[in-house]
């Protein structure tokens, strides 16, 4: 295999490796939004997931336990969001921001309490690639798509599964109805509060897992603010993807491409200031949103609280 194809494979594998936090956080945002809950705490939840996932992996020596712990932490944040907005009917945006700041604070506090200040950063083993027998032997395609870590496979299968659930099952159609017209869904016997609770919790779990991916794949250790705005980009990605699992996956490929391009150009040592390169994903987000926001189809009840007696609040 010549150098050209080796370069293509290297970049393509890196892009697939980079999509995972965007896909998981974006799908988590989409799930809650489909029942009317607009979560804006992604950045904080991802930071908590990264911190908790790293700490549990470091203490137990198991990345699997670390991922489960990160999902549990994210699920607790989702539960809090659902409780305050569904049960107490408090403003979703305000609660989301409060949870964001709590997540940022906890992510910094927990490592200092549990591990303390060390001269060298504690490390955990990163996730290994798992070649799929037979498929991984296919030239080029096998190398790119079928020699990845478990969370790359999971994020792609999750997107396909969520699309099938939302658009090909009765339960999925009922779930979408909750985010479009909860009063009508309620009148047909659908449990609106339960739908909002479980989607917020599952969405938080996916965001926590998205955060845990960073130390388990990128760095092998936890550093403060290591999410670096990916949580905020996940919100833009969800709007860009029209709150649909399949287009969120496609949009994640675009966001990952921009991120990989920015870091690759920086590594090559060009004369472009690195600060500008770090801005590229956000500049691309603004440009994408300028052209796609008007066409974005968002759930009609997004961000609103539902009261059976008082209707929308």
Short mmCIF file of N, CA and C in Angstrom, two decimals, residues 33-109:
data_model
loop_
_atom_site.label_atom_id
_atom_site.label_comp_id
_atom_site.label_asym_id
_atom_site.label_seq_id
_atom_site.Cartn_x
_atom_site.Cartn_y
_atom_site.Cartn_z
N UNK A 33 -34.67 16.52 23.84
CA UNK A 33 -35.43 17.48 23.05
C UNK A 33 -36.67 16.88 22.43
N UNK A 34 -36.63 15.59 22.13
CA UNK A 34 -37.79 14.93 21.51
C UNK A 34 -38.99 14.86 22.45
N UNK A 35 -38.76 15.08 23.75
CA UNK A 35 -39.89 15.14 24.69
C UNK A 35 -40.06 16.55 25.25
N UNK A 36 -39.34 17.52 24.67
CA UNK A 36 -39.50 18.91 25.07
C UNK A 36 -38.46 19.44 26.02
N UNK A 37 -37.52 18.60 26.48
CA UNK A 37 -36.49 19.05 27.42
C UNK A 37 -35.25 19.50 26.66
N UNK A 38 -34.90 20.76 26.83
CA UNK A 38 -33.73 21.32 26.15
C UNK A 38 -32.59 21.43 27.16
N UNK A 39 -31.66 20.51 27.07
CA UNK A 39 -30.53 20.45 27.98
C UNK A 39 -29.40 21.35 27.46
N UNK A 40 -28.93 22.29 28.29
CA UNK A 40 -27.81 23.13 27.90
C UNK A 40 -26.61 22.90 28.82
N UNK A 41 -26.63 21.80 29.58
CA UNK A 41 -25.55 21.52 30.53
C UNK A 41 -24.53 20.53 29.98
N UNK A 42 -24.53 20.32 28.66
CA UNK A 42 -23.67 19.30 28.07
C UNK A 42 -22.21 19.43 28.48
N UNK A 43 -21.68 20.64 28.44
CA UNK A 43 -20.27 20.84 28.75
C UNK A 43 -19.96 20.39 30.17
N UNK A 44 -20.80 20.78 31.12
CA UNK A 44 -20.58 20.40 32.51
C UNK A 44 -20.75 18.91 32.73
N UNK A 45 -21.76 18.30 32.11
CA UNK A 45 -21.98 16.87 32.26
C UNK A 45 -20.83 16.08 31.66
N UNK A 46 -20.34 16.52 30.51
CA UNK A 46 -19.20 15.84 29.90
C UNK A 46 -17.96 15.94 30.77
N UNK A 47 -17.75 17.08 31.41
CA UNK A 47 -16.60 17.23 32.30
C UNK A 47 -16.71 16.31 33.50
N UNK A 48 -17.91 16.21 34.07
CA UNK A 48 -18.11 15.28 35.19
C UNK A 48 -17.88 13.84 34.73
N UNK A 49 -18.40 13.51 33.54
CA UNK A 49 -18.18 12.17 33.00
C UNK A 49 -16.71 11.87 32.80
N UNK A 50 -15.97 12.85 32.30
CA UNK A 50 -14.53 12.66 32.11
C UNK A 50 -13.83 12.46 33.44
N UNK A 51 -14.19 13.27 34.43
CA UNK A 51 -13.55 13.19 35.75
C UNK A 51 -13.89 11.89 36.45
N UNK A 52 -15.18 11.57 36.54
CA UNK A 52 -15.61 10.36 37.25
C UNK A 52 -15.13 9.11 36.52
N UNK A 53 -15.24 9.09 35.20
CA UNK A 53 -14.79 7.94 34.44
C UNK A 53 -13.31 7.69 34.62
N UNK A 54 -12.52 8.76 34.59
CA UNK A 54 -11.08 8.62 34.80
C UNK A 54 -10.77 8.11 36.20
N UNK A 55 -11.41 8.70 37.21
CA UNK A 55 -11.12 8.33 38.59
C UNK A 55 -11.46 6.87 38.87
N UNK A 56 -12.63 6.43 38.42
CA UNK A 56 -13.02 5.03 38.65
C UNK A 56 -12.10 4.09 37.89
N UNK A 57 -11.73 4.44 36.67
CA UNK A 57 -10.80 3.61 35.90
C UNK A 57 -9.44 3.54 36.58
N UNK A 58 -9.00 4.67 37.11
CA UNK A 58 -7.70 4.73 37.78
C UNK A 58 -7.70 3.89 39.06
N UNK A 59 -8.78 3.97 39.82
CA UNK A 59 -8.85 3.27 41.11
C UNK A 59 -9.11 1.78 40.96
N UNK A 60 -9.86 1.39 39.93
CA UNK A 60 -10.23 -0.02 39.77
C UNK A 60 -9.40 -0.73 38.70
N UNK A 61 -8.76 0.03 37.83
CA UNK A 61 -8.03 -0.58 36.73
C UNK A 61 -8.93 -1.07 35.61
N UNK A 62 -10.20 -0.67 35.61
CA UNK A 62 -11.16 -1.14 34.61
C UNK A 62 -11.78 0.04 33.88
N UNK A 63 -11.57 0.12 32.59
CA UNK A 63 -12.21 1.16 31.80
C UNK A 63 -13.72 0.93 31.70
N UNK A 64 -14.14 -0.32 31.72
CA UNK A 64 -15.57 -0.63 31.65
C UNK A 64 -16.29 -0.05 32.87
N UNK A 65 -15.72 -0.22 34.05
CA UNK A 65 -16.32 0.35 35.26
C UNK A 65 -16.28 1.87 35.21
N UNK A 66 -15.21 2.41 34.64
CA UNK A 66 -15.12 3.86 34.49
C UNK A 66 -16.21 4.41 33.60
N UNK A 67 -16.50 3.71 32.49
CA UNK A 67 -17.55 4.16 31.59
C UNK A 67 -18.93 4.06 32.27
N UNK A 68 -19.15 2.98 33.01
CA UNK A 68 -20.42 2.83 33.72
C UNK A 68 -20.59 3.94 34.76
N UNK A 69 -19.51 4.26 35.47
CA UNK A 69 -19.58 5.31 36.48
C UNK A 69 -19.87 6.67 35.83
N UNK A 70 -19.24 6.93 34.68
CA UNK A 70 -19.49 8.19 33.97
C UNK A 70 -20.93 8.28 33.51
N UNK A 71 -21.48 7.17 33.04
CA UNK A 71 -22.87 7.17 32.62
C UNK A 71 -23.81 7.38 33.80
N UNK A 72 -23.47 6.79 34.94
CA UNK A 72 -24.29 6.98 36.14
C UNK A 72 -24.27 8.44 36.57
N UNK A 73 -23.08 9.04 36.54
CA UNK A 73 -22.97 10.46 36.92
C UNK A 73 -23.78 11.34 35.97
N UNK A 74 -23.66 11.08 34.69
CA UNK A 74 -24.43 11.85 33.71
C UNK A 74 -25.92 11.63 33.88
N UNK A 75 -26.31 10.39 34.20
CA UNK A 75 -27.72 10.10 34.42
C UNK A 75 -28.29 10.84 35.62
N UNK A 76 -27.48 11.03 36.65
CA UNK A 76 -27.93 11.79 37.82
C UNK A 76 -28.18 13.25 37.46
N UNK A 77 -27.33 13.80 36.60
CA UNK A 77 -27.56 15.18 36.14
C UNK A 77 -28.83 15.25 35.30
N UNK A 78 -29.05 14.24 34.46
CA UNK A 78 -30.28 14.20 33.68
C UNK A 78 -31.50 14.08 34.56
N UNK A 79 -31.39 13.27 35.62
CA UNK A 79 -32.49 13.12 36.57
C UNK A 79 -32.79 14.45 37.25
N UNK A 80 -31.74 15.17 37.65
CA UNK A 80 -31.94 16.47 38.29
C UNK A 80 -32.64 17.44 37.35
N UNK A 81 -32.20 17.45 36.08
CA UNK A 81 -32.84 18.34 35.11
C UNK A 81 -34.32 17.99 34.94
N UNK A 82 -34.61 16.69 34.83
CA UNK A 82 -36.00 16.27 34.65
C UNK A 82 -36.84 16.61 35.88
N UNK A 83 -36.29 16.41 37.07
CA UNK A 83 -37.04 16.67 38.29
C UNK A 83 -37.38 18.15 38.42
N UNK A 84 -36.39 19.00 38.24
CA UNK A 84 -36.63 20.43 38.45
C UNK A 84 -37.52 21.03 37.37
N UNK A 85 -37.48 20.47 36.17
CA UNK A 85 -38.27 21.06 35.08
C UNK A 85 -39.62 20.37 34.89
N UNK A 86 -39.70 19.08 35.18
CA UNK A 86 -40.95 18.35 34.99
C UNK A 86 -41.80 18.33 36.26
N UNK A 87 -41.16 18.09 37.40
CA UNK A 87 -41.91 18.02 38.66
C UNK A 87 -42.12 19.41 39.26
N UNK A 88 -41.04 20.20 39.34
CA UNK A 88 -41.16 21.54 39.92
C UNK A 88 -41.45 22.61 38.88
N UNK A 89 -41.30 22.26 37.60
CA UNK A 89 -41.61 23.15 36.48
C UNK A 89 -40.81 24.45 36.53
N UNK A 90 -39.53 24.32 36.79
CA UNK A 90 -38.65 25.48 36.79
C UNK A 90 -38.09 25.70 35.39
N UNK A 91 -37.56 26.88 35.13
CA UNK A 91 -37.08 27.24 33.81
C UNK A 91 -35.95 26.30 33.36
N UNK A 92 -36.10 25.73 32.18
CA UNK A 92 -35.14 24.74 31.70
C UNK A 92 -33.75 25.34 31.46
N UNK A 93 -33.72 26.53 30.90
CA UNK A 93 -32.43 27.15 30.59
C UNK A 93 -31.67 27.49 31.86
N UNK A 94 -32.36 28.02 32.86
CA UNK A 94 -31.72 28.39 34.12
C UNK A 94 -31.19 27.15 34.83
N UNK A 95 -32.00 26.09 34.90
CA UNK A 95 -31.57 24.85 35.55
C UNK A 95 -30.39 24.25 34.79
N UNK A 96 -30.45 24.29 33.47
CA UNK A 96 -29.36 23.75 32.68
C UNK A 96 -28.04 24.47 32.93
N UNK A 97 -28.10 25.79 33.00
CA UNK A 97 -26.89 26.56 33.29
C UNK A 97 -26.37 26.25 34.69
N UNK A 98 -27.28 26.12 35.67
CA UNK A 98 -26.86 25.78 37.03
C UNK A 98 -26.16 24.43 37.05
N UNK A 99 -26.70 23.45 36.35
CA UNK A 99 -26.08 22.13 36.29
C UNK A 99 -24.74 22.18 35.57
N UNK A 100 -24.63 23.04 34.57
CA UNK A 100 -23.35 23.22 33.88
C UNK A 100 -22.27 23.69 34.85
N UNK A 101 -22.56 24.71 35.64
CA UNK A 101 -21.57 25.24 36.58
C UNK A 101 -21.25 24.22 37.68
N UNK A 102 -22.27 23.48 38.13
CA UNK A 102 -22.01 22.44 39.12
C UNK A 102 -21.08 21.38 38.55
N UNK A 103 -21.33 21.00 37.29
CA UNK A 103 -20.49 20.00 36.65
C UNK A 103 -19.05 20.45 36.51
N UNK A 104 -18.86 21.70 36.11
CA UNK A 104 -17.49 22.24 35.97
C UNK A 104 -16.78 22.21 37.33
N UNK A 105 -17.47 22.64 38.38
CA UNK A 105 -16.86 22.65 39.70
C UNK A 105 -16.53 21.25 40.21
N UNK A 106 -17.48 20.32 40.06
CA UNK A 106 -17.25 18.96 40.53
C UNK A 106 -16.10 18.28 39.79
N UNK A 107 -16.01 18.53 38.49
CA UNK A 107 -14.97 17.87 37.70
C UNK A 107 -13.58 18.26 38.16
N UNK A 108 -13.43 19.47 38.68
CA UNK A 108 -12.14 19.92 39.19
C UNK A 108 -11.92 19.47 40.63
N UNK A 109 -13.00 19.45 41.40
CA UNK A 109 -12.89 19.13 42.82
C UNK A 109 -12.60 17.66 43.08
#
